[in-house]
Coordinates of C-alpha atoms and ligand atoms in Angstrom, one line a residue:
X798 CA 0.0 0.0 0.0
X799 CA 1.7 3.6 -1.3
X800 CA 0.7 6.4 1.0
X801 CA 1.1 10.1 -0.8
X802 CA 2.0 13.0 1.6
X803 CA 3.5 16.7 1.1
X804 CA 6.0 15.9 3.9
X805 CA 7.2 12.8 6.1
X806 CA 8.1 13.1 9.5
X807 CA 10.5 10.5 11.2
X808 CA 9.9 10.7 14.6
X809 CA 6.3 11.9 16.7
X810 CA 8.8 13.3 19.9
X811 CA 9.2 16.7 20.7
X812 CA 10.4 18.0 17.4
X813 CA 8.5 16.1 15.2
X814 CA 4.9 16.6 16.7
X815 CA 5.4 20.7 16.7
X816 CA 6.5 20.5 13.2
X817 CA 4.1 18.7 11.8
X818 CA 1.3 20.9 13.8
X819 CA 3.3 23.8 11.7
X820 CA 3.0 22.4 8.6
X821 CA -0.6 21.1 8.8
X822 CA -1.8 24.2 9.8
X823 CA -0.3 25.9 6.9
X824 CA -2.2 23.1 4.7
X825 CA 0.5 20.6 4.1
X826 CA -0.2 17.0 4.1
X827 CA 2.0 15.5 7.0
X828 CA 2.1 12.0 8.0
X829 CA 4.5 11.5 11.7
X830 CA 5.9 8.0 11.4
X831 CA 6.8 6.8 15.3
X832 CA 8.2 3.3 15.9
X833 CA 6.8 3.4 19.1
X834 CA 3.2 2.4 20.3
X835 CA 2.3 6.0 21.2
X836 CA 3.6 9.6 20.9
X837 CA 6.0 11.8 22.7
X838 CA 7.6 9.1 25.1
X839 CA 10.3 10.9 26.4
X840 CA 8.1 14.4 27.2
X841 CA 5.8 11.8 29.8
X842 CA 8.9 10.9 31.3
X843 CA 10.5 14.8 31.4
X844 CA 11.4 16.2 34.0
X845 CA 10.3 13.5 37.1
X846 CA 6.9 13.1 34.7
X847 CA 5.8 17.0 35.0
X848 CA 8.2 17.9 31.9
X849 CA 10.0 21.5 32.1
X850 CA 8.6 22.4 28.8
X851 CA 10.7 25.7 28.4
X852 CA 12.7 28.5 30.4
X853 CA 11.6 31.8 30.8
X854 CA 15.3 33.1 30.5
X855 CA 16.1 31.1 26.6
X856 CA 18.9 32.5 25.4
X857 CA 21.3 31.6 22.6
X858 CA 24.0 31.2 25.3
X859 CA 22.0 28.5 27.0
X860 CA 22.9 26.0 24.1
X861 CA 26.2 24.5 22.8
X862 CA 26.8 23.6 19.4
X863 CA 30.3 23.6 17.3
X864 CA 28.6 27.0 15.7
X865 CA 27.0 28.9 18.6
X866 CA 25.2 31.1 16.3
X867 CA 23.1 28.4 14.3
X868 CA 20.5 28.3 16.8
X869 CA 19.7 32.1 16.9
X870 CA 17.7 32.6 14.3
X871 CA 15.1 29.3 15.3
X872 CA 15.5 30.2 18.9
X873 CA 14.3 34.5 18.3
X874 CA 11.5 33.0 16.1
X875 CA 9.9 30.9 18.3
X876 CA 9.8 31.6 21.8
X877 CA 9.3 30.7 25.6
X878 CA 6.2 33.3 25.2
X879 CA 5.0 31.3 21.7
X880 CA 5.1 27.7 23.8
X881 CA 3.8 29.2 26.8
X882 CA 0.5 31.0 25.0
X883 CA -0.1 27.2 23.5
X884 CA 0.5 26.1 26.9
X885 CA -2.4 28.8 28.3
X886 CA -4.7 28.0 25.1
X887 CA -5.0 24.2 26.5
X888 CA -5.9 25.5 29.8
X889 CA -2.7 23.7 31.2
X890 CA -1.9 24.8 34.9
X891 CA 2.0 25.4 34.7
X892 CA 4.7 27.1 37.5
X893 CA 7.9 28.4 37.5
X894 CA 10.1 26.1 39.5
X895 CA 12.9 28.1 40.0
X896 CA 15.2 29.7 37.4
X897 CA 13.0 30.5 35.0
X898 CA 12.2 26.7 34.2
X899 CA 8.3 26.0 33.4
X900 CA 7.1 22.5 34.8
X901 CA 2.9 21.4 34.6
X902 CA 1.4 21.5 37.6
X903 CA 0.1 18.0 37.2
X904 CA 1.7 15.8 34.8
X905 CA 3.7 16.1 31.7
X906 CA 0.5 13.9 29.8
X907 CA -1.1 17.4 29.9
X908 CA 1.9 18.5 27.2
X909 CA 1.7 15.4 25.3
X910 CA -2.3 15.8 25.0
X911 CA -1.7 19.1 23.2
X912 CA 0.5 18.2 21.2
X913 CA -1.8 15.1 19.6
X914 CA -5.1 17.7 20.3
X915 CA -3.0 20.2 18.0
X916 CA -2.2 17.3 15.5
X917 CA -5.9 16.4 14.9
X918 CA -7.1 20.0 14.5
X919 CA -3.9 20.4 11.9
X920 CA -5.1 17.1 10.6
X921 CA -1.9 15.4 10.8
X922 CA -1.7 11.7 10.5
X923 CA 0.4 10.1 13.2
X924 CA 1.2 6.3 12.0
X925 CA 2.4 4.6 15.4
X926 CA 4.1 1.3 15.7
X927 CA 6.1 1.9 12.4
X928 CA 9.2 0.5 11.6
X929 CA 11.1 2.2 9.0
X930 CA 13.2 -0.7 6.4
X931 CA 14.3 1.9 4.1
X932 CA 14.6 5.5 3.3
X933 CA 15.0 6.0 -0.8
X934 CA 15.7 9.1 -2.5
X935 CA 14.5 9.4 -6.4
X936 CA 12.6 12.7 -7.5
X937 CA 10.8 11.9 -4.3
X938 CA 11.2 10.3 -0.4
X939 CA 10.4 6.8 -0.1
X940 CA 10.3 5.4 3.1
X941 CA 9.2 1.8 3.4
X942 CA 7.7 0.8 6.7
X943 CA 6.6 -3.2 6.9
X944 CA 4.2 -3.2 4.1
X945 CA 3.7 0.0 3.4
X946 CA 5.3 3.1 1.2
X947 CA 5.5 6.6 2.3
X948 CA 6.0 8.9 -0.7
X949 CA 6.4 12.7 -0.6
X950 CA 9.2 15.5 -1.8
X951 CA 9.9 16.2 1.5
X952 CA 11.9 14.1 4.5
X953 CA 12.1 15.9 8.0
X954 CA 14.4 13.7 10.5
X955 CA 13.0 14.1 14.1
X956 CA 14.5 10.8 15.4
X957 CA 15.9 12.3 18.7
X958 CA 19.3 11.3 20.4
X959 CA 21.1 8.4 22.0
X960 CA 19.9 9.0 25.6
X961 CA 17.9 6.2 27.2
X962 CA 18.5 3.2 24.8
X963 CA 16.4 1.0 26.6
X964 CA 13.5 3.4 25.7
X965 CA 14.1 2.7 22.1
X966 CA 17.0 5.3 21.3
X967 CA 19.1 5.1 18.4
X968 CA 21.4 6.2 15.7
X969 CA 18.7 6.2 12.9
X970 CA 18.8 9.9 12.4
X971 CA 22.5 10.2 12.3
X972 CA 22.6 6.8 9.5
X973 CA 20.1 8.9 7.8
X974 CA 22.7 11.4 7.4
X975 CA 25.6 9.8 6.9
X976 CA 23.6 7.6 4.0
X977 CA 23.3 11.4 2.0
X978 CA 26.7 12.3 2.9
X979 CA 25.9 14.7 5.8
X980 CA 28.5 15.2 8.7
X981 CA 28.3 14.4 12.3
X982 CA 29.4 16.3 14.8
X983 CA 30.9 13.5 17.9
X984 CA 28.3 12.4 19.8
X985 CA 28.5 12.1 23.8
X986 CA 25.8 11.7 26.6
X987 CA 25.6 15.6 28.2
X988 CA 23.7 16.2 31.5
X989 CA 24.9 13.3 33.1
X990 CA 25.7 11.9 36.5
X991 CA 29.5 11.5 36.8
X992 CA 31.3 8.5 38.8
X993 CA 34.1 9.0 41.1
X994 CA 37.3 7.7 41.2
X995 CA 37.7 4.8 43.5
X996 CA 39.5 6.0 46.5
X997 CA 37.0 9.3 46.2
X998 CA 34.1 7.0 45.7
X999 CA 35.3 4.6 48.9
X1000 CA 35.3 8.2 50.6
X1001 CA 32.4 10.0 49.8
X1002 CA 29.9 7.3 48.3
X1003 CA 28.3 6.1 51.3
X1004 CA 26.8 9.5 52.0
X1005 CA 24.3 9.0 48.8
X1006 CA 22.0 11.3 49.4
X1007 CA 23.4 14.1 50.9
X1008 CA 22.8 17.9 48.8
X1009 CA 24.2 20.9 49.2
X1010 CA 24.7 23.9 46.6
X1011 CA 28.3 24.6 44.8
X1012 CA 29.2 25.7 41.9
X1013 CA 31.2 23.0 39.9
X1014 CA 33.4 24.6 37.4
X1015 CA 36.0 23.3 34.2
X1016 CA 38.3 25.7 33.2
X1017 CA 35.8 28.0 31.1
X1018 CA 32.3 27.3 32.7
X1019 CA 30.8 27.2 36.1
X1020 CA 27.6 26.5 37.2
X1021 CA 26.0 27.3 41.2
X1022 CA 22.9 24.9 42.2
X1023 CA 22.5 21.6 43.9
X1024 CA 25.3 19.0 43.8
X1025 CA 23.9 15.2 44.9
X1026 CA 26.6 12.5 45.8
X1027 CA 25.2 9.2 44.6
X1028 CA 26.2 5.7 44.7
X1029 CA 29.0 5.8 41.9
X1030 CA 29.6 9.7 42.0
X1031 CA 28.0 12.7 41.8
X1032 CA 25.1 14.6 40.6
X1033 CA 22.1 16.5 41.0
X1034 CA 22.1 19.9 38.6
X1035 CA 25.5 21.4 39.2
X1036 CA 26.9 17.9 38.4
X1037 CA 24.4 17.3 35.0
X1038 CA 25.5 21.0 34.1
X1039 CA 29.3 20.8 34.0
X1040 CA 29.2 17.1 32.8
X1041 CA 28.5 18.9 29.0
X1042 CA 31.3 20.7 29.5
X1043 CA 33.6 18.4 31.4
X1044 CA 36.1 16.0 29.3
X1045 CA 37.3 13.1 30.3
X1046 CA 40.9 13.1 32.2
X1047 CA 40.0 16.6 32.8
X1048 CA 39.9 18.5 36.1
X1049 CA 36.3 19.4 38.2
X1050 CA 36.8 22.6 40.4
X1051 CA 33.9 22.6 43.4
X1052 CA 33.2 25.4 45.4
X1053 CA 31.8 23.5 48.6
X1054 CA 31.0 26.7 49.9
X1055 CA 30.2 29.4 47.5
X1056 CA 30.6 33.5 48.9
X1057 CA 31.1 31.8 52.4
X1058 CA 35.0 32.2 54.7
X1059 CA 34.2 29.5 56.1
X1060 CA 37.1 29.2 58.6
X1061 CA 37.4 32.8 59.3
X1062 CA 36.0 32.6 62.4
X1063 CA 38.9 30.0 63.6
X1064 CA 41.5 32.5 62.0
X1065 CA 40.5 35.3 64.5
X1066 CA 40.5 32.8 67.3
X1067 CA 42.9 31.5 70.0
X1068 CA 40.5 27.9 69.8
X1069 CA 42.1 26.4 66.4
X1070 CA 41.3 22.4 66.9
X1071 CA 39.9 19.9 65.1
X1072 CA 36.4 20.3 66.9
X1073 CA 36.4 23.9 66.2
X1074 CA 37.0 23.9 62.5
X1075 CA 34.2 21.0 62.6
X1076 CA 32.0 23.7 63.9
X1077 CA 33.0 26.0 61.5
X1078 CA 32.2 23.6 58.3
X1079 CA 29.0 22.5 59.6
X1080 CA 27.4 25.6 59.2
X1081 CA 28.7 25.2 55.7
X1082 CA 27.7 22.2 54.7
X1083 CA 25.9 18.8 55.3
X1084 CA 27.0 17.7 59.1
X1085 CA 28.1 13.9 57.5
X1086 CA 29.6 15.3 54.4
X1087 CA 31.5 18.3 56.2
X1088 CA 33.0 16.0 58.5
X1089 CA 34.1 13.4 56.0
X1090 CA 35.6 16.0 53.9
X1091 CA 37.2 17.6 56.9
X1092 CA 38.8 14.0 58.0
X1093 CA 39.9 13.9 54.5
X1094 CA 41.7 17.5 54.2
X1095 CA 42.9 18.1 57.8
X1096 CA 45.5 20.7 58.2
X1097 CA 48.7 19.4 59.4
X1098 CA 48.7 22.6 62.1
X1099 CA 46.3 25.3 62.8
X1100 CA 48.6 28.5 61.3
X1101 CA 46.9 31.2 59.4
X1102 CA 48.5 29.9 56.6
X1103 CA 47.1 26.1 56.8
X1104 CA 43.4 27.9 57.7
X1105 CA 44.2 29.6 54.3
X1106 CA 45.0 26.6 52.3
X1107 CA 42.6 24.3 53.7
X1108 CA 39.7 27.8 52.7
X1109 CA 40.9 27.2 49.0
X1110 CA 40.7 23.7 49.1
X1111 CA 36.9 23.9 50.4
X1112 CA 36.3 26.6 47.5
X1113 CA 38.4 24.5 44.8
X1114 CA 38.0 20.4 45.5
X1115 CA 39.4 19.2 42.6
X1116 CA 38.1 15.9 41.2
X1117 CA 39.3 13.8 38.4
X1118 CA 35.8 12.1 37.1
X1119 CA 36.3 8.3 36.1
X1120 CA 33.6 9.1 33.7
X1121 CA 30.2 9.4 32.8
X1122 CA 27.4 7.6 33.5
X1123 CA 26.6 7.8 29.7
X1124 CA 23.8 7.6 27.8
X1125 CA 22.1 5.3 29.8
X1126 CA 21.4 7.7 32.4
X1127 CA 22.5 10.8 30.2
X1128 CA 19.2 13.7 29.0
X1129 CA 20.7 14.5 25.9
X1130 CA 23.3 13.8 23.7
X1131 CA 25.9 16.5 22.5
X1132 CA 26.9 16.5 18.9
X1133 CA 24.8 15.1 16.3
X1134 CA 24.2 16.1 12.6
X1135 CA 26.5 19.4 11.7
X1136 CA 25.0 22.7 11.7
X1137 CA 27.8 23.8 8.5
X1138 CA 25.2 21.2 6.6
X1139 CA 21.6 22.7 7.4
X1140 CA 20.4 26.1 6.7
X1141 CA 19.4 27.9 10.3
X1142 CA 16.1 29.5 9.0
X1143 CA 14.4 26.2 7.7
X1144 CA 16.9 23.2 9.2
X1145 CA 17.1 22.1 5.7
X1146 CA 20.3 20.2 4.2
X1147 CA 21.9 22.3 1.9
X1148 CA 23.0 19.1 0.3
X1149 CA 19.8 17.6 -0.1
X1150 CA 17.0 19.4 -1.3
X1151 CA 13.7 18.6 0.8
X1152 CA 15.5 16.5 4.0
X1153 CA 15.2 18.6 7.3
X1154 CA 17.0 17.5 10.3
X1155 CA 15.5 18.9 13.6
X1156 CA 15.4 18.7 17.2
X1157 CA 18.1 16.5 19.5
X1158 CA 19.6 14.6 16.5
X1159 CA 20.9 18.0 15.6
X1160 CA 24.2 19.3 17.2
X1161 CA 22.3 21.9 19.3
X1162 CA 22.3 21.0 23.1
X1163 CA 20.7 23.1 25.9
X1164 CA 21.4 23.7 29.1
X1165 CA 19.6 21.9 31.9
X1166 CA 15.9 23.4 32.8
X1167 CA 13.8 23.4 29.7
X1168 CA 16.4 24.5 27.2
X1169 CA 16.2 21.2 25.0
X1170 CA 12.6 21.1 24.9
X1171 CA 12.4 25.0 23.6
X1172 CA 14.9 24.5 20.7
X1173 CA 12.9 21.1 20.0
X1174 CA 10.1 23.2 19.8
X1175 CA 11.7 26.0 18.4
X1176 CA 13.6 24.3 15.6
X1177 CA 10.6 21.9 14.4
X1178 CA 8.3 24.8 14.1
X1179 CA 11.1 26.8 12.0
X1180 CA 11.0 23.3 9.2
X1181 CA 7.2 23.3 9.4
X1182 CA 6.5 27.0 8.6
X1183 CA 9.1 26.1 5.7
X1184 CA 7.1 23.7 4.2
Ligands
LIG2482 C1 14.9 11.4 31.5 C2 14.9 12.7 30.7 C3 14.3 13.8 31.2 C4 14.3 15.0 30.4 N1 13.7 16.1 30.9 C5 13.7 17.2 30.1 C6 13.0 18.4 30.6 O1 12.3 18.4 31.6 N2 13.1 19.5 29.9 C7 13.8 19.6 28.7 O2 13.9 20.6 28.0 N3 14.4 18.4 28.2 C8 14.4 17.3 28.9 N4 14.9 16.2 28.4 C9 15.5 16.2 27.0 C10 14.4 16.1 26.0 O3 13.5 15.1 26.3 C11 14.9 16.0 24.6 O4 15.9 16.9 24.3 C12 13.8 16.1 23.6 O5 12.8 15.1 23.8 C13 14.3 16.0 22.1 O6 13.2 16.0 21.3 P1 13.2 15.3 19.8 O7 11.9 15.4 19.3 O8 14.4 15.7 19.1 O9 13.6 13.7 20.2 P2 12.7 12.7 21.0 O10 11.8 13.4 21.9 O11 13.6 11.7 21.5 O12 11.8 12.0 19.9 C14 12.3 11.2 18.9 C15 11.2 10.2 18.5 O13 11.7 9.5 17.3 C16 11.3 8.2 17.5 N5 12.2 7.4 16.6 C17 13.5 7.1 16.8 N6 13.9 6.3 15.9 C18 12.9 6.1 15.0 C19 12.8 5.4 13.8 N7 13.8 4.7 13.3 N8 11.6 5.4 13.2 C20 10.5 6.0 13.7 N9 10.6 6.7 14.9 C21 11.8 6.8 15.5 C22 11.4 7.9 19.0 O14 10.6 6.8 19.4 C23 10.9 9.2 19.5 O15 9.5 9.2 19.7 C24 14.9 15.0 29.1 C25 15.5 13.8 28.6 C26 15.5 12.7 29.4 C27 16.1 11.4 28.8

């Protein structure tokens, strides 16, 4: 059975479902083809299932990519304010969580409701459980799907990333690319949990659990909210930040105690002992945490000097990362299909006429706190108002 369409869309996530509501509301014939059994997958599963849908403070800053300008033009088109007025249309009760990132107020289905409500009024077709074979380029798009045939002039790739394999992630979008001869950008798991070395992870592990704010810091970026030690490592959204920055064998700078002297006090005092510079950190930091890292950077005296050293220590920790917990655990995936090949009004190859990459399989990756979902959005509505 041959199925005729002005446009195919590989993929109903994020990306693909905002595109095709574009495109079908500008009259274009749009079929979504989505391997899984339903729609949207990883937005139900967004941010602890209430999915921070966007961030009030978007800027192009907010995003890495090997060409930090791509993004601009999608991003200043299609805005927090454009997502968020969708968002109020639907009724959907939303807050701000902190830091400008928008989360539902009761679950992130409300999101992926829209999306499909939005896809029936646009009268998109969404064909779920479909299994691409084969993508064929002649005068048109073939795409062959069990025993059927997708036809149309134009191909939009909205296959995602690499994150979460065992929810069906994988490297469609980038064989996709590399099958027309379009470069990729390395691809790595970003806002990840990091592991610990051993004797750091003998240290520290046992006290999984334990939060406090820092700001965790490579050589060029820093970031100041929550770090989390786990079971292998660290995390929590410090940790997730600096782990898109952070490259393996490299250094991790964390200030335990941001804007805080925290031994001051002892420096001004004739009382300099262990128990007093306990104290002292406490008031810093987790009880169990500050005292285990105390144990584990005692002074060898109590001079101003050592009070000194052991300050910069507690504003500097440095950590060598084994790794990454990778994709497994990862929320995106940096790199993906080079910006040099797409144009940054429409995501279209400039190789290929017609084939549109959009969304995570793109190398475009945002910042922790609804940055991923806005250029999802924000790139799949610039391909649909192409069509
Ligand atoms: C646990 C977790 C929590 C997250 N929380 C947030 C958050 O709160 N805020 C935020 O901004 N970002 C968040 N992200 C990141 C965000 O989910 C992604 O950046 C975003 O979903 C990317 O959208 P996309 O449409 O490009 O890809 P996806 O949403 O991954 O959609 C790709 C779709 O393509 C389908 N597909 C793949 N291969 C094929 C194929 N061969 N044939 C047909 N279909 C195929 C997939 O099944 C999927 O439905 C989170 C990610 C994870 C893993």
């Amino acid at each position: 059975m041959a199925h005729n369409y002005d446009a195919l869309i590989l993929g109903a996530g994020a990306a693909g479902l905002m595109c095709a509501i574009e495109a079908g509301k500008r009259r274009r014939r749009v079929a979504v083809l989505e391997r899984a059994a339903r729609a949207g997958k990883k937005i139900l599963i967004s941010g602890g299932g209430r999915c921070n849908f966007t961030n009030l403070h978007c800027q192009p800053e907010n995003f890495i990519s090997a060409n930090p300008h791509f993004a601009k033009s999608a991003l200043a088109r299609y805005t927090p304010s454009d997502f968020i007025a969708l968002v109020e249309n639907h009724s959907i009760p939303y807050h701000e969580k902190t830091l400008g990132q928008l989360f539902c107020d009761r679950s992130a289905r409300d999101i992926t409701d829209m999306l499909e409500s939005e896809c029936r009024a646009a009268k998109v077709d969404v064909f779920l459980n479909t299994t691409i074979q084969e993508v064929r380029h002649g005068t048109e798009f073939t795409v062959h799907a069990a025993e059927t045939e997708f036809l149309a002039p134009v191909l939009l790739v909205a296959t995602g990333g690499l994150t979460i394999p065992k929810m069906g992630a994988t490297d469609f979008g980038y064989q996709i690319a590399r099958k027309f001869g379009i470069k990729i950008r390395e691809t790595r798991a970003a806002l990840t949990p990091l592991l610990l070395e051993s004797p750091d992870r003998t240290t520290y592990c046992d006290l999984a659990g334990v939060s406090t704010e820092v700001i965790a810091s490579t050589d060029h970026h820093a970031f100041r909210e929550a770090m989390l030690i786990t079971h292998q490592g660290l995390s929590g959204p410090a940790i997730l930040q600096i782990s898109s920055y952070w490259n393996k064998g490299e250094p991790l700078y964390i200030d335990l105690a941001p804007d805080r002297e925290v031994f001051a006090s002892l420096r001004s005092s004739s009382t300099r002992n262990i128990a007093a510079c306990r104290v002292a950190i406490q008031l810093a930091l987790p009880n169990r945490f500050a005292t285990r890292w105390l144990d584990n950077h005692l002074p060898q005296r109590w001079t101003n000097e050592d009070l000194s050293r052991l300050e910069q220590k507690l504003h500097q920790w440095t950590i060598i990362p084994a790794g990454t917990e990778g994709f497994d655990k990862a929320e995106v995936t940096l790199g993906g299909v080079d910006t040099d090949e797409l144009s940054s009004k429409t995501m279209e190859s400039h190789k290929v006429r017609g084939l549109f990459f959009i969304g995570e399989v793109v190398d475009v990756t945002g910042h922790l706190g609804g940055f991923n979902f806005q250029w999802a959005w924000a790139s799949g509505a610039a391909a649909g108002r192409a069509l």
